[in-house]
Amino acid sequence: MKLANRLIEKLGEAEMVQRLGRLEAFNGLVIESIGPDARLGELCELMPCDGREAIQAEVVGFRQGRVLLMPYGNVHGISPGSRIRATGRALRVPVGDALLGRVVDAFGRPLDAKGELHLSKHYPLHREPINPLERAAISDVLETGIRGVDGLLTMGVGQRMGVFAGSGVGKSTLLGMMARHVRADVTVLALVGERGREVGDFLSHALGEDGLRRSVVIAATADQPALVRTHAVHAAHAVAEYFRDQGKSVLLIVDSMTRFAMAQREIGLATGEPPTFRGYTPSVFAQLPRLLERCGRLARGGSISAIYSVLVEGDDMNEPVTDHMRAILDGHIVLTRELAARGHLPAIDMLQSTSRLMGQLASKDEQAVAREIKRLIATYESSRDLIELGAHQRGVNPLLDTAVDRKPLLDAVLSQAPGEATPRMETLGKLRRAMEATA
């Protein structure tokens, strides 16, 4: 009886009539076709005239009666008149516990040499954000093992945090530290728009074997089509949602949202969207909040805590993607080139960084210590030139005297090697001792 019901279900899903179209134009990114009668987001198969294997493409828009499609792979061999067949389905992401410890592409196909994946369950690529009334309050601290974050930028389970940095400032190293040390059941990493070499380097150096064992890595390199790069980010969210629905605490890391935005910009411009500031299309800024709202903590159990890296173009913290991400996240960690050049790693600028949930996660005593440390750092930084010139005179400004005495001690606590992890309570003790030390 069960077999009969499954056969009836499959029969109901089957396409009884083929919906066909033919290729009319191709501009390098977008295929224009007359027909088929397809929906936005539907998968189609493009059949080259030379009899080669069909190429998958997705419907991304419509223009003057023509269907606009973007291919997922190489389109060599297509020609005017090539047939296009609608499949009647949208792209879905294969999910399952077998993904743990594996490196896959945006479609769930293995990139490592660990054999085929047999996954029977699928999640939709584009899922609706969590109902606001189904969200649980973020009340539990998320320990990262990173002293600067746990002590001064306390995060919570279900929080969404951004890591903002220019190129070469240590962003990937910090993300690797979080992937290894954060106390979560599962880690899902999306590496988007990276060079192929960087993916291997991140896995071997930043993440390591121990980190990979409880992680799922989804990679879409820079040479792949823009549609594949955006799908990798959506697929990472779908995989994270699967593990969250099992009641697990999930850490989602996306590196980077800037490259996701650039890929979405390519798609938008190719389909005729008007460019806005710096060429970004309206769909970029419409996608970001919908994507980020898929994370959080469910009232019925399970959570997704998210770390989104943002590659700050030209170190301009007010460029459009950076500014938009900062507005919709629950906090931001800013890495600066100046601190990295001094050898202070991770190069977290505590004065520009903040966790919007620290007030409800940390005790009043912990918040008071954090405020005092930031005050001393701000006092020291405002007089750095005076101190380095040797013009600082003790006794003139008692607060500056205290800052000069304690800054080296604080730097020693806040600096951390990539392989080093510190429990949060130990971090808080180190910070208190640094603040109580006398010259």
Coordinates of C-alpha atoms in Angstrom, one line a residue:
M1 CA 0.0 0.0 0.0
K2 CA 2.8 2.4 0.9
L3 CA 4.5 1.6 -2.5
A4 CA 1.3 2.3 -4.3
N5 CA 0.9 5.7 -2.5
R6 CA 4.4 6.7 -3.4
L7 CA 3.8 5.8 -7.0
I8 CA 0.6 7.8 -7.1
E9 CA 2.4 10.7 -5.5
K10 CA 5.2 10.5 -8.2
L11 CA 2.7 10.3 -10.9
G12 CA 1.0 13.4 -9.7
E13 CA 4.3 15.3 -9.8
A14 CA 5.2 14.0 -13.3
E15 CA 5.0 16.4 -16.3
M16 CA 2.4 14.9 -18.7
V17 CA 3.0 17.5 -21.4
Q18 CA 6.4 18.8 -22.5
R19 CA 6.7 22.6 -22.4
L20 CA 9.3 23.6 -25.0
G21 CA 10.9 26.8 -26.3
R22 CA 13.7 27.8 -28.6
L23 CA 16.8 29.9 -28.1
E24 CA 16.7 33.3 -29.8
A25 CA 19.6 35.3 -28.3
F26 CA 22.5 35.0 -25.9
N27 CA 24.5 38.0 -24.6
G28 CA 27.2 36.3 -22.6
L29 CA 25.2 36.0 -19.3
V30 CA 21.5 35.7 -20.2
I31 CA 19.8 33.4 -22.7
E32 CA 16.7 34.8 -24.3
S33 CA 14.2 32.3 -25.6
I34 CA 10.7 32.2 -27.1
G35 CA 9.0 30.0 -24.7
P36 CA 8.7 27.7 -22.8
D37 CA 5.7 28.5 -20.6
A38 CA 7.8 28.6 -17.4
R39 CA 7.6 30.3 -14.0
L40 CA 10.2 32.5 -12.4
G41 CA 12.8 30.3 -10.6
E42 CA 11.9 27.2 -12.6
L43 CA 14.6 24.9 -13.9
C44 CA 14.9 24.4 -17.6
E45 CA 17.1 22.2 -19.8
L46 CA 18.9 23.6 -22.7
M47 CA 19.6 21.0 -25.4
P48 CA 22.5 21.9 -27.8
C49 CA 21.9 21.1 -31.4
D50 CA 24.9 18.9 -31.6
G51 CA 23.4 16.3 -29.4
R52 CA 25.6 17.0 -26.3
E53 CA 24.3 16.6 -22.8
A54 CA 21.5 19.1 -21.7
I55 CA 22.6 22.2 -19.8
Q56 CA 20.6 23.3 -16.8
A57 CA 19.4 26.9 -16.6
E58 CA 17.1 28.9 -14.4
V59 CA 14.4 31.3 -15.3
V60 CA 15.5 34.7 -14.0
G61 CA 13.1 37.1 -15.7
F62 CA 11.0 38.0 -18.7
R63 CA 11.4 40.8 -21.3
Q64 CA 9.1 41.7 -24.1
G65 CA 7.5 38.3 -24.4
R66 CA 10.8 36.4 -24.1
V67 CA 12.0 34.2 -21.3
L68 CA 15.3 35.1 -19.7
L69 CA 17.4 32.2 -18.4
M70 CA 20.9 32.0 -16.8
P71 CA 22.8 28.8 -17.3
Y72 CA 24.6 26.9 -14.5
G73 CA 27.5 25.8 -16.5
N74 CA 29.4 25.9 -19.8
V75 CA 27.2 26.7 -22.8
H76 CA 29.6 26.0 -25.6
G77 CA 27.7 24.3 -28.4
I78 CA 24.4 26.2 -28.2
S79 CA 23.1 27.9 -31.3
P80 CA 20.0 29.8 -32.4
G81 CA 17.1 27.4 -32.4
S82 CA 18.4 25.2 -29.6
R83 CA 15.4 23.7 -27.8
I84 CA 14.7 24.6 -24.2
R85 CA 12.5 22.3 -22.0
A86 CA 10.8 23.4 -18.8
T87 CA 11.2 20.8 -16.0
G88 CA 8.3 21.9 -13.8
R89 CA 10.5 22.1 -10.7
A90 CA 12.6 24.6 -8.9
L91 CA 16.1 23.9 -7.6
R92 CA 16.1 22.1 -4.2
V93 CA 19.0 21.4 -1.9
P94 CA 19.9 17.8 -0.8
V95 CA 20.3 17.7 3.0
G96 CA 21.1 15.0 5.6
D97 CA 23.5 14.1 8.3
A98 CA 25.9 12.5 5.7
L99 CA 26.9 16.1 4.8
L100 CA 29.0 16.5 8.0
G101 CA 32.7 16.5 7.3
R102 CA 32.1 17.0 3.6
V103 CA 33.0 19.7 1.0
V104 CA 30.3 20.2 -1.6
D105 CA 29.3 22.6 -4.4
A106 CA 26.2 24.8 -4.6
F107 CA 24.1 21.8 -5.7
G108 CA 25.3 19.4 -3.0
R109 CA 27.7 17.5 -5.2
P110 CA 30.9 16.4 -3.6
L111 CA 34.1 18.4 -4.2
D112 CA 36.2 16.2 -2.0
A113 CA 37.5 12.7 -2.6
K114 CA 35.3 11.0 0.0
G115 CA 32.8 9.3 -2.3
E116 CA 29.3 10.0 -3.5
L117 CA 26.6 11.4 -1.2
H118 CA 23.3 9.6 -1.0
L119 CA 20.8 12.1 0.4
S120 CA 17.0 11.5 0.0
K121 CA 15.7 14.6 1.7
H122 CA 15.6 18.0 0.0
Y123 CA 15.0 21.5 1.3
P124 CA 13.9 24.5 -0.8
L125 CA 16.6 26.9 -1.9
H126 CA 14.5 29.9 -1.1
R127 CA 12.6 29.5 2.1
E128 CA 10.5 32.1 3.9
P129 CA 12.1 33.9 6.9
I130 CA 11.1 32.8 10.4
N131 CA 7.7 34.1 11.6
P132 CA 8.5 36.8 14.2
L133 CA 6.2 35.2 16.7
E134 CA 8.0 31.8 16.4
R135 CA 11.3 33.3 17.5
A136 CA 12.7 32.7 20.9
A137 CA 14.5 35.4 22.9
I138 CA 18.3 35.3 22.6
S139 CA 19.3 34.8 26.2
D140 CA 22.2 32.3 26.1
V141 CA 25.8 33.4 25.5
L142 CA 27.6 31.9 22.5
E143 CA 31.2 31.2 23.5
T144 CA 33.6 31.8 20.6
G145 CA 36.9 31.1 22.4
I146 CA 38.2 34.5 21.1
R147 CA 39.0 36.8 24.0
G148 CA 38.2 40.1 22.3
V149 CA 34.8 38.9 21.3
D150 CA 33.8 37.0 24.5
G151 CA 35.0 39.7 26.8
L152 CA 34.0 42.9 25.0
L153 CA 31.6 41.9 22.2
T154 CA 29.6 39.1 23.9
M155 CA 27.4 37.2 21.4
G156 CA 24.3 35.1 21.9
V157 CA 23.0 31.9 20.5
G158 CA 20.9 32.9 17.5
Q159 CA 22.6 36.2 16.9
R160 CA 23.7 37.5 13.5
M161 CA 27.1 39.2 13.6
G162 CA 29.2 40.7 10.8
V163 CA 32.9 40.7 10.3
F164 CA 33.9 43.8 8.4
A165 CA 37.4 44.0 6.9
G166 CA 39.4 45.1 3.9
S167 CA 41.5 42.6 2.0
G168 CA 44.5 41.0 3.8
V169 CA 43.6 42.1 7.3
G170 CA 43.0 38.6 8.8
K171 CA 39.3 38.1 8.1
S172 CA 39.6 34.5 6.9
T173 CA 41.8 33.6 9.9
L174 CA 39.3 35.0 12.4
L175 CA 36.5 33.1 10.6
G176 CA 38.5 29.9 10.9
M177 CA 39.1 30.5 14.6
M178 CA 35.3 30.9 15.1
A179 CA 34.6 27.8 13.1
R180 CA 37.0 25.7 15.2
H181 CA 36.3 27.2 18.6
V182 CA 32.6 28.2 18.8
R183 CA 30.5 25.9 21.0
A184 CA 27.9 24.7 18.4
D185 CA 26.7 21.3 17.4
V186 CA 27.2 21.9 13.6
T187 CA 29.1 24.5 11.6
V188 CA 28.0 25.3 8.0
L189 CA 30.4 27.4 5.9
A190 CA 29.8 29.0 2.6
L191 CA 32.9 30.1 0.7
V192 CA 31.7 32.3 -2.1
G193 CA 33.7 33.9 -4.9
E194 CA 37.0 32.7 -3.5
R195 CA 40.0 31.8 -5.6
G196 CA 40.4 28.0 -5.9
R197 CA 43.6 28.1 -4.0
E198 CA 42.0 30.0 -1.1
V199 CA 39.4 27.2 -0.6
G200 CA 42.1 24.6 0.0
D201 CA 44.1 27.0 2.2
F202 CA 41.1 27.8 4.3
L203 CA 40.2 24.1 4.8
S204 CA 43.8 23.0 5.7
H205 CA 45.0 26.1 7.7
A206 CA 42.1 28.1 9.0
L207 CA 39.5 25.3 9.6
G208 CA 41.7 22.2 10.1
E209 CA 40.7 18.5 10.4
D210 CA 39.0 18.9 13.8
G211 CA 36.9 21.8 12.6
L212 CA 35.9 20.0 9.4
R213 CA 34.7 17.0 11.3
R214 CA 31.6 18.8 12.5
S215 CA 31.2 21.1 9.6
V216 CA 29.6 21.2 6.1
V217 CA 31.5 23.4 3.6
I218 CA 29.8 24.7 0.5
A219 CA 32.1 26.3 -2.0
A220 CA 31.5 28.3 -5.2
T221 CA 34.7 29.7 -6.6
A222 CA 35.1 33.0 -8.5
D223 CA 35.3 31.3 -11.9
Q224 CA 31.7 29.9 -11.6
P225 CA 28.6 31.8 -13.0
A226 CA 27.1 34.5 -10.8
L227 CA 23.9 32.4 -10.4
V228 CA 25.9 29.5 -8.9
R229 CA 27.7 31.9 -6.5
T230 CA 24.4 33.2 -5.2
H231 CA 22.9 29.7 -4.9
A232 CA 25.8 28.6 -2.7
V233 CA 24.8 31.2 -0.1
H234 CA 21.1 30.1 -0.3
A235 CA 22.1 26.5 -0.1
A236 CA 24.2 27.1 3.0
H237 CA 21.2 28.6 4.7
A238 CA 19.0 25.6 3.6
V239 CA 21.5 23.1 5.1
A240 CA 21.7 25.2 8.3
E241 CA 17.9 25.1 8.5
Y242 CA 17.9 21.3 8.2
F243 CA 20.2 20.9 11.2
R244 CA 18.3 23.6 13.1
D245 CA 15.1 21.7 12.5
Q246 CA 16.7 18.7 14.2
G247 CA 16.9 20.8 17.3
K248 CA 20.7 21.5 17.0
S249 CA 22.6 24.6 17.6
V250 CA 24.1 25.7 14.3
L251 CA 26.8 28.2 13.5
L252 CA 26.5 29.5 9.9
I253 CA 29.5 31.3 8.4
V254 CA 29.3 33.1 5.0
D255 CA 32.5 34.4 3.4
S256 CA 31.7 36.8 1.9
M257 CA 28.4 38.7 1.6
T258 CA 30.1 41.3 -0.6
R259 CA 30.9 38.7 -3.2
F260 CA 27.3 37.5 -2.9
A261 CA 26.1 41.1 -3.5
M262 CA 28.4 41.4 -6.5
A263 CA 27.0 38.2 -8.0
Q264 CA 23.5 39.4 -7.5
R265 CA 24.4 42.7 -9.1
E266 CA 25.6 40.8 -12.2
I267 CA 22.3 39.0 -12.4
G268 CA 20.3 42.1 -11.9
L269 CA 22.2 44.1 -14.5
A270 CA 22.0 41.3 -17.0
T271 CA 18.2 41.0 -16.6
G272 CA 17.7 44.8 -17.1
E273 CA 17.5 46.2 -13.6
P274 CA 18.5 49.8 -13.3
P275 CA 21.8 50.4 -11.5
T276 CA 21.9 52.5 -8.3
F277 CA 24.8 53.7 -6.2
R278 CA 28.1 52.0 -7.3
G279 CA 26.1 49.9 -9.9
Y280 CA 24.2 47.8 -7.3
T281 CA 20.7 47.0 -8.4
P282 CA 17.6 47.2 -6.2
S283 CA 17.3 43.3 -6.0
V284 CA 20.7 43.2 -4.1
F285 CA 19.3 45.3 -1.2
A286 CA 15.9 43.4 -1.3
Q287 CA 17.7 40.0 -1.0
L288 CA 19.9 40.8 2.0
P289 CA 17.3 41.2 4.8
R290 CA 15.3 38.2 3.5
L291 CA 18.4 36.1 3.6
L292 CA 19.5 37.2 7.0
E293 CA 16.1 36.8 8.6
R294 CA 16.3 33.0 7.9
C295 CA 18.7 32.8 10.9
G296 CA 17.8 33.0 14.6
R297 CA 16.5 30.9 17.4
L298 CA 13.2 29.0 17.2
A299 CA 10.8 28.8 20.2
R300 CA 10.4 25.1 19.6
G301 CA 14.2 24.5 19.8
G302 CA 17.1 24.7 17.4
S303 CA 19.0 27.8 16.4
I304 CA 21.2 29.3 13.7
S305 CA 23.9 31.8 14.9
A306 CA 25.4 33.5 11.9
I307 CA 28.7 35.2 11.1
Y308 CA 28.7 37.1 7.8
S309 CA 32.0 38.5 6.5
V310 CA 31.9 41.7 4.5
L311 CA 34.8 42.7 2.3
V312 CA 35.0 46.4 2.8
E313 CA 36.0 47.9 -0.6
G314 CA 38.7 50.5 -0.4
D315 CA 38.5 50.3 3.5
D316 CA 35.4 52.5 3.1
M317 CA 33.0 51.6 5.9
N318 CA 30.2 53.7 4.2
E319 CA 30.2 51.9 0.9
P320 CA 26.6 50.6 0.1
V321 CA 26.9 46.8 1.0
T322 CA 28.9 47.5 4.1
D323 CA 26.4 50.2 5.3
H324 CA 23.4 48.1 4.5
M325 CA 24.7 45.0 6.3
R326 CA 25.7 47.0 9.3
A327 CA 22.1 48.3 9.6
I328 CA 20.4 44.9 9.5
L329 CA 22.8 42.8 11.6
D330 CA 22.8 42.4 15.4
G331 CA 26.3 43.7 15.7
H332 CA 29.6 44.0 13.8
I333 CA 33.3 43.2 14.4
V334 CA 35.6 45.6 12.5
L335 CA 39.1 44.6 11.6
T336 CA 41.5 47.4 10.8
R337 CA 44.7 47.4 8.7
E338 CA 46.5 49.6 11.2
L339 CA 46.1 47.1 14.1
A340 CA 47.1 44.2 11.7
A341 CA 50.3 46.2 10.7
R342 CA 51.2 46.5 14.4
G343 CA 51.0 42.7 14.8
H344 CA 47.9 42.9 17.0
L345 CA 45.9 39.8 15.9
P346 CA 43.0 39.4 15.6
A347 CA 43.0 43.0 14.5
I348 CA 39.6 43.9 16.1
D349 CA 39.0 47.6 16.5
M350 CA 37.1 47.6 19.8
L351 CA 36.0 51.2 19.4
Q352 CA 34.3 50.6 16.0
S353 CA 32.9 47.2 16.9
T354 CA 29.8 46.4 18.9
S355 CA 27.3 43.6 19.9
R356 CA 23.8 44.9 20.1
L357 CA 22.8 42.1 22.4
M358 CA 25.6 42.4 24.9
G359 CA 23.3 44.4 27.2
Q360 CA 20.9 41.4 27.7
L361 CA 23.6 38.7 27.7
A362 CA 26.4 40.0 29.9
S363 CA 26.0 40.8 33.6
K364 CA 26.1 44.4 34.8
D365 CA 29.6 43.9 36.2
E366 CA 30.8 42.4 32.9
Q367 CA 29.3 45.4 31.0
A368 CA 31.0 47.9 33.4
V369 CA 34.4 46.3 32.9
A370 CA 33.9 46.3 29.1
R371 CA 32.9 50.0 29.1
E372 CA 35.9 50.9 31.2
I373 CA 38.3 49.0 29.0
K374 CA 36.8 50.8 25.9
R375 CA 37.1 54.1 27.6
L376 CA 40.8 53.5 28.4
I377 CA 41.5 52.4 24.8
A378 CA 39.7 55.5 23.4
T379 CA 41.7 57.7 25.8
Y380 CA 45.0 56.1 24.7
E381 CA 44.2 56.2 21.0
S382 CA 43.2 59.9 21.1
S383 CA 46.6 60.7 22.6
R384 CA 48.7 58.1 20.7
D385 CA 50.8 60.7 18.8
L386 CA 51.5 62.6 22.0
I387 CA 52.6 59.3 23.7
E388 CA 54.8 58.2 20.9
L389 CA 56.5 61.6 20.6
G390 CA 57.4 61.3 24.3
A391 CA 55.4 64.5 25.2
H392 CA 53.1 62.7 27.7
Q393 CA 53.7 64.0 31.2
R394 CA 52.4 61.9 34.1
G395 CA 50.1 63.7 36.6
V396 CA 48.5 66.1 34.0
N397 CA 45.8 63.6 33.0
P398 CA 45.2 60.8 35.5
L399 CA 42.9 58.9 33.1
L400 CA 45.6 59.0 30.4
D401 CA 48.2 57.8 33.0
T402 CA 46.0 54.8 33.7
A403 CA 45.5 54.1 30.0
V404 CA 49.2 54.2 29.4
D405 CA 49.8 51.8 32.3
R406 CA 47.1 49.3 31.3
K407 CA 47.2 49.4 27.5
P408 CA 50.1 46.9 27.2
L409 CA 48.3 44.5 29.6
L410 CA 45.0 44.8 27.7
D411 CA 46.8 44.2 24.4
A412 CA 48.4 41.1 25.7
V413 CA 44.9 39.7 26.7
L414 CA 43.2 40.8 23.5
S415 CA 45.9 39.4 21.2
Q416 CA 45.5 35.8 20.4
A417 CA 47.2 33.1 18.2
P418 CA 44.9 31.3 15.6
G419 CA 45.1 27.9 17.3
E420 CA 44.5 29.3 20.8
A421 CA 41.1 29.2 22.5
T422 CA 40.1 30.6 25.9
P423 CA 37.0 29.8 27.9
R424 CA 34.8 32.9 28.5
M425 CA 35.1 32.9 32.3
E426 CA 38.9 32.7 32.0
T427 CA 38.8 35.6 29.6
L428 CA 36.7 37.8 31.9
G429 CA 39.2 37.0 34.8
K430 CA 42.2 38.0 32.6
L431 CA 40.5 41.3 31.7
R432 CA 39.6 42.1 35.4
R433 CA 43.2 41.4 36.5
A434 CA 44.6 43.6 33.7
M435 CA 42.3 46.4 34.9
E436 CA 43.2 46.0 38.5
A437 CA 47.0 45.9 37.9
T438 CA 49.0 48.8 39.2
A439 CA 52.0 50.5 37.5

